[in-house]
Amino acid sequence: MTPGPIPLFAFDNTYARELDGFYARVTPSSFPKPGLQLLNEPLARELGLDVEALRAQAAEVLSGSRVPEGAEPLAQAYAGHQFGGLSPQLGDGRALLLGELIDTQGRRRDLHLKGSGRTPFSRGGDGLAALGPVLREYILGEAMHHLGIPTTRALAAVSTGASVRREGMLPGGVLARVAASHIRVGTFQFFAIRDDTDRVQQLVRYTLARHYPDQREASNPALALLNAAIDAQARLIARWMLVGFIHGVMNTDNMTLSGETIDYGPCAFMDAYSPGTVFSSIDQRGRYAYGNQPGIGQWNLARLAEALLPLLHADEPKAIELAQEALAAYPVAYTKAWLGGMRQKLGLVGDQDATAAPAASDEEDGGLAEAFLSLLEAQQVDFTNAFRSLSSALRGDTGKARALYRDPSAFDAWSRSWHARLAAGGLVLTDDAEKAARAAHMDRVNPLYIARNHKVEEALAAGVRGDLGPTEQLLAVLAQPFDERPGLEAYAVPAPSAFTEIYQTFCGT
Ligand code: AMP
Ligand code: MG
C-alpha cells in the first residue's frame, strides 16, 4: 500500500468519543469562493502544524468547505442565561468543533469554526458570520493573548465569497478558533435544566480530567470542579479589570470552565476610566458595564453551582451550603488577584520580591489604588496611559503623567503618598538605578498599546474592503504591547472623545 498524503491535522476527538448525547454531528457549509485572509503562523507552529501545507489548504479547510481527514464536525449543545434570562436551548448555532489537537507542549486544544453554516441549534439564524466581526474577534483575542490573559485564539480568518444579510449585505467570513475547550457554564445548564444528572456527572468528570487533572481523584468531583472554576474565573476577570477590558456579553454561555476569555463580540477596551463604561449596543441597562464584571462573574458561577447542586450533596440543604461556601471564595480570590495585579502596576513590588510579603496591608494598598482610580475617574483620564505614565514619573520625568490631568496638582498629591509607599516598601528613592529597574518592571505589566477602538474600527473598515494591511499592522503592534517602538505613537493615544462618546459595538450575529 502506498502511503497517502500526510494529513494536515492529527485529530484526537475525545468530545465526540466520550460525550455521546452532548452534541449533534453536522456537515459544514461549502462556500463558493473561500479566501484566506489571515493565518496565525506562530499559533499554527505551536499546534505542531505544517504551516506551508496549512496555508495552501486553509481557505478550503478552515472555512469548512472541505472537511479535513480525521475531523468529526459537531455542534455542541448548551443553554445559557442571556442578560439574566434563561434560554434553555442555545448551542452552536453557527459554529462547529472540527476536532482536538495536541499542541507542541502536550496541551489538548479544540479547533473550532465559527460562521460555518447552519446546525440543529441555529433556531432562526443563518449560521453565518460577517467578515468584520470575524476580524474583530481575531484582533481582540490576539491583543488579550499578548497581554498574557488566558483566551481563545484565532488560527485563521477566511472570507467565504458569499454575502450575509445583516443591517445590509455584508461579506461573509469564518473564524477558525483554538480553545482549551468550548465547555461553558451553559453546557452544564443544558443538562441540569433537563434533570439529566447522569450527563451533568459525565461532563463533570470529563471537564475535571481535561482542565484540572490534579483534581480528578477528588472525593467530591463536582465540588472540586466548582472550586476550580471559581478560582479560574476570579483570576481571569481580575486580569480583564487590570487592563480595562470590557467583555460586553458575559452570558453564562460565554463563560468557559477552562478560565479562558471566549466569544469576542461587542467587547472593547475602555479609554477614560469610568466604571459605568458600556459600549455594547444591546446592553442598554449596563448589566455588563466594566465595573459590573466582577459581580457578574460571581452571578454566573452561582448558575454553575445551581447546575451542579444535585451532585454536590444528596441532601439539598447540605448541597446549597456547600455551594454557598464555594461561592464565598470568589470575592476573596478576585480581590487577591486584583490587588496583586495593582501592586505590580503601581510598582509596589519588584521582580525579585513578587512572592515576599508586601510592605503595607491589603487595605492600605487597596486604598492607594482606589485613590488613583478615583483621580482618573474625576479627571476622565485614559486608564492605559495613566498607568503607563507612572514609570516615567518614577524615573523622574513627571511631565508625561501630569499632562494627562486637567488639574495636575491632584496627581501630585496622590503621587506623594505613592512615593511614601514606595519608600516604605524599601525602594531607595535616591537610587536612580533601583528606580529604573522598578520602572522597567512596571513597563512589563502596564501596556503601552491596547486595541484602541478607533484603530480596530479603522482596520475592520479596510479589512472588509479587502485591504488587510491595517489589520496586519495593528496585529503587529499588539503582539508587543509593552515595548515602546518609534513610529507607533498613533497607536498609543485614545480615540478622540467625539469618537468615544458615540462609539457602539455590536454582536455581529
Ligand atoms: P453569541 O451572542 O455569539 O454568544 O451567540 C448566542 C447564541 O446565538 C449561540 O447559541 C449562537 O450559536 C447563536 N447564534 C448567534 N448568531 C447566529 C447565527 N447567525 N446563526 C445561528 N445561530 C446564531
Ligand atoms: Mg457565545
Short mmCIF file of C-alpha atoms and ligand atoms in Angstrom, two decimals:
data_model
loop_
_atom_site.label_atom_id
_atom_site.label_comp_id
_atom_site.label_asym_id
_atom_site.label_seq_id
_atom_site.Cartn_x
_atom_site.Cartn_y
_atom_site.Cartn_z
CA MET A 1 0.00 0.00 0.00
CA THR A 2 1.39 3.39 -0.90
CA PRO A 3 1.16 5.90 1.90
CA GLY A 4 -1.31 8.72 1.21
CA PRO A 5 -0.52 12.37 1.77
CA ILE A 6 0.26 13.26 5.37
CA PRO A 7 -2.94 14.58 6.97
CA LEU A 8 -2.92 18.24 7.89
CA PHE A 9 -4.14 17.61 11.41
CA ALA A 10 -3.62 14.76 13.87
CA PHE A 11 -7.06 14.97 15.44
CA ASP A 12 -7.98 13.10 18.60
CA ASN A 13 -11.65 13.64 19.27
CA THR A 14 -12.48 12.89 22.90
CA TYR A 15 -15.56 15.11 22.95
CA ALA A 16 -17.11 13.14 20.11
CA ARG A 17 -15.98 9.81 21.56
CA GLU A 18 -16.74 10.22 25.25
CA LEU A 19 -19.70 12.58 25.32
CA ASP A 20 -22.36 10.99 23.17
CA GLY A 21 -25.57 12.98 23.55
CA PHE A 22 -23.79 16.28 24.18
CA TYR A 23 -23.72 17.36 20.55
CA ALA A 24 -25.13 16.92 17.08
CA ARG A 25 -22.96 15.85 14.17
CA VAL A 26 -23.04 18.39 11.36
CA THR A 27 -21.84 18.85 7.84
CA PRO A 28 -20.30 22.28 7.38
CA SER A 29 -21.45 24.50 4.51
CA SER A 30 -19.45 24.59 1.35
CA PHE A 31 -18.70 28.15 0.29
CA PRO A 32 -18.37 29.26 -3.31
CA LYS A 33 -15.08 31.10 -3.13
CA PRO A 34 -13.28 30.87 0.20
CA GLY A 35 -10.19 33.05 0.55
CA LEU A 36 -7.60 33.04 3.31
CA GLN A 37 -7.43 36.49 4.90
CA LEU A 38 -5.21 35.93 7.93
CA LEU A 39 -3.23 32.96 9.17
CA ASN A 40 -1.77 32.91 12.67
CA GLU A 41 1.58 31.30 11.91
CA PRO A 42 3.01 31.34 15.45
CA LEU A 43 -0.14 29.62 16.70
CA ALA A 44 -0.04 27.12 13.83
CA ARG A 45 3.53 26.23 14.83
CA GLU A 46 2.51 25.97 18.47
CA LEU A 47 -0.10 23.45 17.34
CA GLY A 48 2.60 21.48 15.58
CA LEU A 49 1.08 22.08 12.14
CA ASP A 50 2.90 22.23 8.82
CA VAL A 51 2.47 25.95 8.19
CA GLU A 52 3.04 25.83 4.43
CA ALA A 53 0.67 22.92 3.92
CA LEU A 54 -1.89 24.67 6.08
CA ARG A 55 -1.51 27.93 4.18
CA ALA A 56 -2.15 26.10 0.91
CA GLN A 57 -5.35 24.45 2.20
CA ALA A 58 -6.56 26.90 4.84
CA ALA A 59 -9.20 28.66 2.73
CA GLU A 60 -10.98 25.40 1.98
CA VAL A 61 -10.39 23.53 5.19
CA LEU A 62 -10.77 26.39 7.69
CA SER A 63 -13.96 27.67 6.05
CA GLY A 64 -15.49 24.22 6.42
CA SER A 65 -15.75 23.83 2.65
CA ARG A 66 -13.70 20.65 2.84
CA VAL A 67 -13.67 18.51 5.97
CA PRO A 68 -10.08 17.57 6.73
CA GLU A 69 -9.10 13.98 7.38
CA GLY A 70 -9.72 12.89 10.95
CA ALA A 71 -12.17 15.70 11.77
CA GLU A 72 -15.55 14.83 13.26
CA PRO A 73 -17.53 18.05 12.87
CA LEU A 74 -20.08 18.52 15.62
CA ALA A 75 -22.19 21.30 17.10
CA GLN A 76 -22.12 21.39 20.89
CA ALA A 77 -25.30 21.66 22.93
CA TYR A 78 -25.55 24.33 25.59
CA ALA A 79 -28.05 26.56 27.33
CA GLY A 80 -27.39 29.89 28.97
CA HIS A 81 -28.60 32.89 30.89
CA GLN A 82 -28.59 35.77 28.43
CA PHE A 83 -28.84 39.16 30.14
CA GLY A 84 -30.23 37.38 33.18
CA GLY A 85 -32.92 35.33 31.42
CA LEU A 86 -32.58 31.61 30.83
CA SER A 87 -32.50 30.32 27.26
CA PRO A 88 -32.82 26.55 27.64
CA GLN A 89 -31.51 25.77 24.18
CA LEU A 90 -28.69 27.71 22.58
CA GLY A 91 -25.84 25.53 21.35
CA ASP A 92 -23.50 26.06 18.43
CA GLY A 93 -25.89 27.73 16.02
CA ARG A 94 -23.22 28.91 13.63
CA ALA A 95 -20.16 27.07 14.80
CA LEU A 96 -18.76 23.60 15.00
CA LEU A 97 -15.93 21.69 16.57
CA LEU A 98 -13.69 20.13 13.94
CA GLY A 99 -11.68 18.17 16.46
CA GLU A 100 -8.96 18.32 19.10
CA LEU A 101 -5.24 18.73 18.59
CA ILE A 102 -2.41 18.09 20.99
CA ASP A 103 -0.06 21.05 20.76
CA THR A 104 3.72 21.01 20.97
CA GLN A 105 3.52 21.42 24.74
CA GLY A 106 1.18 18.49 25.12
CA ARG A 107 -1.94 20.57 25.70
CA ARG A 108 -5.24 19.47 24.18
CA ARG A 109 -6.82 22.29 22.13
CA ASP A 110 -10.12 22.48 20.26
CA LEU A 111 -10.11 23.54 16.63
CA HIS A 112 -13.46 25.17 16.02
CA LEU A 113 -15.06 27.06 13.14
CA LYS A 114 -17.42 29.98 13.62
CA GLY A 115 -19.64 31.04 10.72
CA SER A 116 -19.56 27.67 9.00
CA GLY A 117 -23.29 27.28 8.34
CA ARG A 118 -26.49 26.11 9.93
CA THR A 119 -26.68 23.41 12.59
CA PRO A 120 -29.55 21.79 14.52
CA PHE A 121 -29.05 24.64 17.06
CA SER A 122 -29.41 27.51 14.59
CA ARG A 123 -33.01 28.32 15.52
CA GLY A 124 -33.91 31.26 13.25
CA GLY A 125 -30.30 32.16 12.48
CA ASP A 126 -28.49 31.72 9.20
CA GLY A 127 -25.46 30.01 10.74
CA LEU A 128 -23.16 32.57 9.18
CA ALA A 129 -20.76 35.27 10.31
CA ALA A 130 -19.79 38.52 8.66
CA LEU A 131 -16.11 39.09 7.93
CA GLY A 132 -15.93 42.28 10.05
CA PRO A 133 -16.78 40.56 13.37
CA VAL A 134 -14.51 37.66 12.40
CA LEU A 135 -11.57 40.04 12.04
CA ARG A 136 -12.62 41.78 15.25
CA GLU A 137 -12.51 38.53 17.23
CA TYR A 138 -9.13 37.74 15.68
CA ILE A 139 -7.66 41.12 16.69
CA LEU A 140 -9.10 41.27 20.20
CA GLY A 141 -8.15 37.68 21.02
CA GLU A 142 -4.56 38.27 19.90
CA ALA A 143 -4.45 41.52 21.89
CA MET A 144 -5.51 39.65 25.02
CA HIS A 145 -3.14 36.77 24.42
CA HIS A 146 -0.15 39.07 24.12
CA LEU A 147 -1.21 40.84 27.31
CA GLY A 148 -0.79 37.44 28.95
CA ILE A 149 -4.52 36.94 29.57
CA PRO A 150 -5.98 33.44 29.09
CA THR A 151 -8.02 33.45 25.90
CA THR A 152 -9.19 31.51 22.91
CA ARG A 153 -7.18 32.48 19.84
CA ALA A 154 -7.75 32.78 16.13
CA LEU A 155 -5.88 30.39 13.89
CA ALA A 156 -7.26 31.93 10.71
CA ALA A 157 -9.81 34.28 9.23
CA VAL A 158 -11.30 33.19 5.92
CA SER A 159 -13.66 35.09 3.65
CA THR A 160 -16.41 32.96 2.18
CA GLY A 161 -17.06 34.76 -1.10
CA ALA A 162 -20.74 34.89 -0.15
CA SER A 163 -22.72 37.72 1.40
CA VAL A 164 -24.60 37.62 4.67
CA ARG A 165 -27.69 39.67 5.35
CA ARG A 166 -27.35 41.85 8.43
CA GLU A 167 -28.03 45.62 8.51
CA GLY A 168 -27.38 45.31 4.77
CA MET A 169 -25.45 42.77 2.75
CA LEU A 170 -22.00 42.17 4.23
CA PRO A 171 -19.09 39.99 3.13
CA GLY A 172 -19.15 36.64 4.92
CA GLY A 173 -16.32 35.12 6.92
CA VAL A 174 -15.34 32.14 9.02
CA LEU A 175 -13.13 32.27 12.08
CA ALA A 176 -11.01 29.23 12.88
CA ARG A 177 -10.65 29.34 16.63
CA VAL A 178 -8.44 27.45 19.04
CA ALA A 179 -9.55 26.96 22.66
CA ALA A 180 -8.54 24.86 25.65
CA SER A 181 -12.11 23.62 25.24
CA HIS A 182 -15.53 25.04 24.46
CA ILE A 183 -17.14 23.77 27.65
CA ARG A 184 -19.20 26.59 29.08
CA VAL A 185 -21.26 27.19 32.21
CA GLY A 186 -24.17 26.86 29.79
CA THR A 187 -23.07 23.35 28.81
CA PHE A 188 -23.78 22.20 32.38
CA GLN A 189 -27.01 24.18 32.47
CA PHE A 190 -28.27 22.45 29.33
CA PHE A 191 -28.38 19.06 31.04
CA ALA A 192 -29.18 20.34 34.54
CA ILE A 193 -32.39 22.03 33.45
CA ARG A 194 -33.41 18.78 31.75
CA ASP A 195 -32.79 16.97 35.06
CA ASP A 196 -30.24 14.78 33.32
CA THR A 197 -27.97 14.41 36.35
CA ASP A 198 -26.09 11.49 34.81
CA ARG A 199 -24.97 13.65 31.92
CA VAL A 200 -24.02 16.50 34.24
CA GLN A 201 -21.94 13.99 36.18
CA GLN A 202 -20.33 12.72 33.00
CA LEU A 203 -19.48 16.28 31.98
CA VAL A 204 -18.01 16.98 35.42
CA ARG A 205 -15.66 14.00 35.06
CA TYR A 206 -14.68 14.93 31.53
CA THR A 207 -14.05 18.60 32.40
CA LEU A 208 -12.02 17.77 35.50
CA ALA A 209 -9.85 15.34 33.57
CA ARG A 210 -9.32 17.85 30.79
CA HIS A 211 -8.78 21.08 32.69
CA TYR A 212 -8.00 20.21 36.28
CA PRO A 213 -6.41 16.75 36.11
CA ASP A 214 -4.86 17.07 39.58
CA GLN A 215 -8.45 17.15 40.92
CA ARG A 216 -9.56 14.06 39.03
CA GLU A 217 -9.47 11.85 42.09
CA ALA A 218 -11.24 14.37 44.34
CA SER A 219 -13.75 12.78 46.71
CA ASN A 220 -16.41 15.26 45.59
CA PRO A 221 -15.67 15.85 41.89
CA ALA A 222 -18.49 18.37 41.34
CA LEU A 223 -17.31 20.46 44.26
CA ALA A 224 -13.70 20.25 43.09
CA LEU A 225 -14.77 21.45 39.64
CA LEU A 226 -16.86 24.26 41.07
CA ASN A 227 -13.94 25.43 43.22
CA ALA A 228 -11.55 25.28 40.29
CA ALA A 229 -13.91 27.21 38.01
CA ILE A 230 -14.49 29.84 40.67
CA ASP A 231 -10.78 30.34 41.14
CA ALA A 232 -10.04 30.46 37.40
CA GLN A 233 -12.80 32.98 36.70
CA ALA A 234 -11.88 35.18 39.66
CA ARG A 235 -8.33 35.40 38.35
CA LEU A 236 -9.45 35.90 34.74
CA ILE A 237 -11.87 38.72 35.48
CA ALA A 238 -9.27 40.43 37.67
CA ARG A 239 -6.95 40.38 34.66
CA TRP A 240 -9.65 41.98 32.50
CA MET A 241 -10.16 44.72 35.06
CA LEU A 242 -6.44 45.41 35.26
CA VAL A 243 -6.24 46.20 31.53
CA GLY A 244 -9.60 47.95 31.16
CA PHE A 245 -11.20 45.20 29.09
CA ILE A 246 -14.98 45.06 28.81
CA HIS A 247 -16.27 41.71 27.55
CA GLY A 248 -19.68 43.12 26.75
CA VAL A 249 -21.76 39.95 26.77
CA MET A 250 -20.98 37.90 29.87
CA ASN A 251 -23.87 35.50 29.43
CA THR A 252 -23.36 32.10 31.05
CA ASP A 253 -22.91 30.54 27.62
CA ASN A 254 -19.94 32.85 27.12
CA MET A 255 -18.09 31.76 30.27
CA THR A 256 -15.70 28.82 29.97
CA LEU A 257 -14.78 26.19 32.51
CA SER A 258 -11.15 26.43 31.41
CA GLY A 259 -10.86 30.05 32.53
CA GLU A 260 -10.20 31.37 29.04
CA THR A 261 -11.84 34.51 27.69
CA ILE A 262 -14.26 33.47 24.94
CA ASP A 263 -16.67 34.92 22.38
CA TYR A 264 -15.36 38.32 21.49
CA GLY A 265 -18.46 40.10 20.26
CA PRO A 266 -19.21 43.60 21.45
CA CYS A 267 -16.11 43.73 23.63
CA ALA A 268 -13.84 46.77 23.83
CA PHE A 269 -11.10 48.40 25.85
CA MET A 270 -12.06 51.38 27.95
CA ASP A 271 -10.35 54.72 27.31
CA ALA A 272 -11.05 57.18 30.14
CA TYR A 273 -11.52 55.34 33.40
CA SER A 274 -15.19 55.09 34.29
CA PRO A 275 -16.71 52.01 35.95
CA GLY A 276 -20.03 52.55 34.16
CA THR A 277 -18.49 52.22 30.69
CA VAL A 278 -20.60 50.19 28.26
CA PHE A 279 -20.09 50.04 24.51
CA SER A 280 -22.43 47.24 23.50
CA SER A 281 -25.49 48.44 21.62
CA ILE A 282 -27.64 45.69 23.11
CA ASP A 283 -26.58 46.25 26.73
CA GLN A 284 -28.95 49.12 27.34
CA ARG A 285 -29.09 48.79 31.10
CA GLY A 286 -25.36 48.38 31.52
CA ARG A 287 -25.58 44.89 33.01
CA TYR A 288 -22.14 44.12 31.59
CA ALA A 289 -20.55 47.51 32.24
CA TYR A 290 -16.83 47.50 33.10
CA GLY A 291 -17.38 47.88 36.84
CA ASN A 292 -20.09 45.21 36.99
CA GLN A 293 -17.91 42.44 35.59
CA PRO A 294 -16.57 41.02 38.87
CA GLY A 295 -20.10 40.77 40.29
CA ILE A 296 -21.49 39.25 37.10
CA GLY A 297 -18.71 36.67 37.25
CA GLN A 298 -19.98 35.58 40.64
CA TRP A 299 -23.59 35.59 39.42
CA ASN A 300 -22.64 33.30 36.54
CA LEU A 301 -20.73 30.98 38.86
CA ALA A 302 -23.81 30.78 41.07
CA ARG A 303 -25.64 29.46 37.99
CA LEU A 304 -22.90 26.86 37.60
CA ALA A 305 -23.30 25.92 41.26
CA GLU A 306 -27.05 25.53 40.72
CA ALA A 307 -26.45 23.23 37.78
CA LEU A 308 -24.13 21.10 39.91
CA LEU A 309 -26.33 21.13 43.01
CA PRO A 310 -27.66 17.54 42.86
CA LEU A 311 -24.06 16.34 42.57
CA LEU A 312 -22.65 18.42 45.40
CA HIS A 313 -24.64 16.51 48.01
CA ALA A 314 -27.65 14.18 48.01
CA ASP A 315 -29.22 16.30 50.71
CA GLU A 316 -30.32 19.59 49.12
CA PRO A 317 -29.84 21.96 52.08
CA LYS A 318 -26.36 20.50 52.53
CA ALA A 319 -25.68 20.94 48.81
CA ILE A 320 -26.75 24.57 48.99
CA GLU A 321 -24.48 25.12 51.96
CA LEU A 322 -21.52 23.67 50.04
CA ALA A 323 -22.32 25.84 47.03
CA GLN A 324 -22.53 28.97 49.14
CA GLU A 325 -19.27 28.17 50.85
CA ALA A 326 -17.58 27.67 47.49
CA LEU A 327 -19.01 30.90 46.08
CA ALA A 328 -17.84 32.83 49.13
CA ALA A 329 -14.28 32.14 47.99
CA TYR A 330 -14.87 34.08 44.77
CA PRO A 331 -14.63 37.65 46.11
CA VAL A 332 -11.59 36.64 48.14
CA ALA A 333 -9.81 35.13 45.13
CA TYR A 334 -10.86 38.06 42.94
CA THR A 335 -9.58 40.69 45.37
CA LYS A 336 -6.34 38.82 45.86
CA ALA A 337 -5.73 38.65 42.11
CA TRP A 338 -6.79 42.25 41.54
CA LEU A 339 -4.70 43.63 44.39
CA GLY A 340 -1.70 41.53 43.36
CA GLY A 341 -2.03 42.98 39.88
CA MET A 342 -2.45 46.53 41.17
CA ARG A 343 0.67 46.19 43.30
CA GLN A 344 2.55 45.29 40.14
CA LYS A 345 1.00 48.10 38.11
CA LEU A 346 1.87 50.67 40.75
CA GLY A 347 5.38 49.29 41.11
CA LEU A 348 4.83 48.41 44.76
CA VAL A 349 6.54 45.08 44.18
CA GLY A 350 9.54 44.39 42.02
CA ASP A 351 10.61 41.30 40.16
CA GLN A 352 12.69 39.92 42.97
CA ASP A 353 10.15 40.25 45.74
CA ALA A 354 6.99 39.16 43.95
CA THR A 355 6.44 36.41 46.49
CA ALA A 356 7.61 38.39 49.53
CA ALA A 357 5.04 39.80 51.91
CA PRO A 358 4.07 43.33 50.83
CA ALA A 359 5.25 46.20 52.98
CA ALA A 360 1.76 47.57 53.51
CA SER A 361 -1.55 45.95 54.36
CA ASP A 362 -4.10 44.98 51.72
CA GLU A 363 -6.32 47.80 52.98
CA GLU A 364 -3.58 50.39 52.59
CA ASP A 365 -2.52 49.26 49.13
CA GLY A 366 -6.11 48.79 48.04
CA GLY A 367 -6.78 52.33 49.25
CA LEU A 368 -3.83 53.72 47.30
CA ALA A 369 -5.04 52.00 44.12
CA GLU A 370 -8.63 53.13 44.64
CA ALA A 371 -7.47 56.70 45.26
CA PHE A 372 -5.63 56.59 41.93
CA LEU A 373 -8.69 55.25 40.14
CA SER A 374 -10.89 57.95 41.71
CA LEU A 375 -8.47 60.53 40.44
CA LEU A 376 -8.66 59.08 36.93
CA GLU A 377 -12.44 59.00 37.07
CA ALA A 378 -12.77 62.54 38.37
CA GLN A 379 -10.50 63.92 35.67
CA GLN A 380 -11.55 61.50 32.90
CA VAL A 381 -8.04 60.26 32.36
CA ASP A 382 -7.17 57.45 29.96
CA PHE A 383 -6.77 54.27 32.05
CA THR A 384 -3.98 52.69 29.99
CA ASN A 385 -1.88 55.82 29.61
CA ALA A 386 -2.29 56.82 33.24
CA PHE A 387 -0.73 53.58 34.47
CA ARG A 388 1.92 53.56 31.76
CA SER A 389 2.99 57.12 32.63
CA LEU A 390 3.81 56.13 36.20
CA SER A 391 7.08 54.51 35.20
CA SER A 392 8.29 57.77 33.66
CA ALA A 393 7.21 59.57 36.79
CA LEU A 394 9.19 57.15 38.89
CA ARG A 395 12.25 57.70 36.69
CA GLY A 396 11.91 61.41 37.48
CA ASP A 397 10.06 62.69 34.41
CA THR A 398 6.63 63.66 35.70
CA GLY A 399 5.71 65.62 32.56
CA LYS A 400 4.04 62.71 30.78
CA ALA A 401 1.89 61.83 33.75
CA ARG A 402 0.95 65.38 34.74
CA ALA A 403 -0.05 66.24 31.16
CA LEU A 404 -2.87 63.70 31.41
CA TYR A 405 -4.65 65.64 34.16
CA ARG A 406 -6.73 68.78 33.89
CA ASP A 407 -5.66 69.53 37.45
CA PRO A 408 -2.16 68.05 37.83
CA SER A 409 -1.90 69.15 41.45
CA ALA A 410 -4.34 66.37 42.37
CA PHE A 411 -1.96 63.92 40.72
CA ASP A 412 0.96 65.47 42.60
CA ALA A 413 -0.86 64.93 45.89
CA TRP A 414 -1.58 61.28 45.10
CA SER A 415 1.98 60.86 43.87
CA ARG A 416 3.34 61.95 47.25
CA SER A 417 1.50 59.13 49.03
CA TRP A 418 2.60 56.75 46.27
CA HIS A 419 6.24 57.71 46.76
CA ALA A 420 5.87 57.37 50.53
CA ARG A 421 4.54 53.84 49.99
CA LEU A 422 7.38 53.01 47.58
CA ALA A 423 9.89 54.17 50.17
CA ALA A 424 8.15 52.22 52.94
CA GLY A 425 8.45 49.16 50.72
CA GLY A 426 12.22 49.57 50.67
CA LEU A 427 12.71 51.35 47.35
CA VAL A 428 15.54 53.82 47.77
CA LEU A 429 14.14 56.91 46.06
CA THR A 430 17.57 58.49 45.74
CA ASP A 431 18.95 55.47 43.88
CA ASP A 432 18.33 56.03 40.16
CA ALA A 433 19.36 52.53 39.14
CA GLU A 434 16.97 50.97 41.59
CA LYS A 435 14.15 53.22 40.44
CA ALA A 436 14.93 52.43 36.80
CA ALA A 437 14.74 48.72 37.48
CA ARG A 438 11.38 49.11 39.21
CA ALA A 439 10.12 51.36 36.38
CA ALA A 440 11.17 48.73 33.84
CA HIS A 441 9.21 46.16 35.80
CA MET A 442 6.13 48.41 35.68
CA ASP A 443 6.53 48.74 31.91
CA ARG A 444 6.20 44.99 31.61
CA VAL A 445 2.77 44.99 33.25
CA ASN A 446 1.30 48.31 32.10
CA PRO A 447 0.76 48.06 28.34
CA LEU A 448 1.51 50.97 26.06
CA TYR A 449 -0.52 49.56 23.16
CA ILE A 450 -4.01 48.18 23.57
CA ALA A 451 -6.62 47.52 20.88
CA ARG A 452 -7.83 51.11 20.71
CA ASN A 453 -11.41 51.24 19.47
CA HIS A 454 -10.82 53.69 16.63
CA LYS A 455 -7.80 51.70 15.45
CA VAL A 456 -9.82 48.48 15.49
CA GLU A 457 -12.64 50.10 13.51
CA GLU A 458 -10.18 51.59 11.03
CA ALA A 459 -8.62 48.16 10.49
CA LEU A 460 -12.00 46.45 10.10
CA ALA A 461 -13.29 49.02 7.61
CA ALA A 462 -10.26 48.40 5.42
CA GLY A 463 -10.34 44.65 6.04
CA VAL A 464 -13.87 44.16 4.76
CA ARG A 465 -12.89 46.10 1.63
CA GLY A 466 -10.15 43.55 1.06
CA ASP A 467 -7.24 45.60 2.43
CA LEU A 468 -5.74 43.61 5.30
CA GLY A 469 -2.77 45.98 5.67
CA PRO A 470 -4.13 47.99 8.62
CA THR A 471 -5.24 44.79 10.39
CA GLU A 472 -1.82 43.22 9.98
CA GLN A 473 -0.15 46.39 11.19
CA LEU A 474 -2.44 46.54 14.22
CA LEU A 475 -1.75 42.88 15.00
CA ALA A 476 1.99 43.56 14.83
CA VAL A 477 1.62 46.45 17.27
CA LEU A 478 -0.50 44.38 19.66
CA ALA A 479 1.92 41.46 19.55
CA GLN A 480 4.32 43.51 21.70
CA PRO A 481 2.05 45.62 23.85
CA PHE A 482 4.72 46.55 26.38
CA ASP A 483 7.57 47.51 24.04
CA GLU A 484 7.68 51.14 23.02
CA ARG A 485 8.62 51.45 19.37
CA PRO A 486 9.20 54.65 17.42
CA GLY A 487 6.65 55.41 14.74
CA LEU A 488 3.78 53.78 16.62
CA GLU A 489 2.73 56.86 18.60
CA ALA A 490 -0.71 56.91 16.94
CA TYR A 491 -1.49 53.50 18.46
CA ALA A 492 -0.91 54.77 21.97
CA VAL A 493 -3.37 57.64 22.01
CA PRO A 494 -7.02 57.33 22.96
CA ALA A 495 -9.71 57.89 20.38
CA PRO A 496 -10.91 61.47 20.06
CA SER A 497 -13.70 61.96 22.62
CA ALA A 498 -16.14 62.72 19.80
CA PHE A 499 -15.49 59.14 18.61
CA THR A 500 -15.77 57.53 22.04
CA GLU A 501 -18.96 59.37 23.02
CA ILE A 502 -20.96 57.76 20.24
CA TYR A 503 -18.98 54.53 19.91
CA GLN A 504 -21.08 51.37 19.97
CA THR A 505 -20.14 47.77 19.47
CA PHE A 506 -22.32 45.05 18.02
CA CYS A 507 -22.63 41.32 18.45
CA GLY A 508 -22.38 40.88 14.72
CA THR A 509 -24.85 37.99 14.82
P1 AMP B 1 -23.38 34.76 20.89
O1 AMP B 1 -24.16 36.01 21.15
O2 AMP B 1 -22.48 34.85 19.70
O3 AMP B 1 -22.68 34.24 22.10
O4 AMP B 1 -24.46 33.68 20.44
C1 AMP B 1 -25.56 33.31 21.24
C2 AMP B 1 -26.28 32.15 20.60
O5 AMP B 1 -26.83 32.52 19.34
C3 AMP B 1 -25.41 30.94 20.31
O6 AMP B 1 -26.19 29.79 20.51
C4 AMP B 1 -25.06 31.10 18.85
O7 AMP B 1 -24.73 29.88 18.23
C5 AMP B 1 -26.36 31.66 18.31
N1 AMP B 1 -26.15 32.45 17.09
C6 AMP B 1 -25.57 33.66 17.00
N2 AMP B 1 -25.54 34.08 15.72
C7 AMP B 1 -26.13 33.13 14.97
C8 AMP B 1 -26.40 32.98 13.56
N3 AMP B 1 -26.06 33.91 12.68
N4 AMP B 1 -27.00 31.83 13.17
C9 AMP B 1 -27.34 30.89 14.06
N5 AMP B 1 -27.11 30.98 15.38
C10 AMP B 1 -26.52 32.07 15.84
MG MG B 2 -21.47 32.83 22.57
#
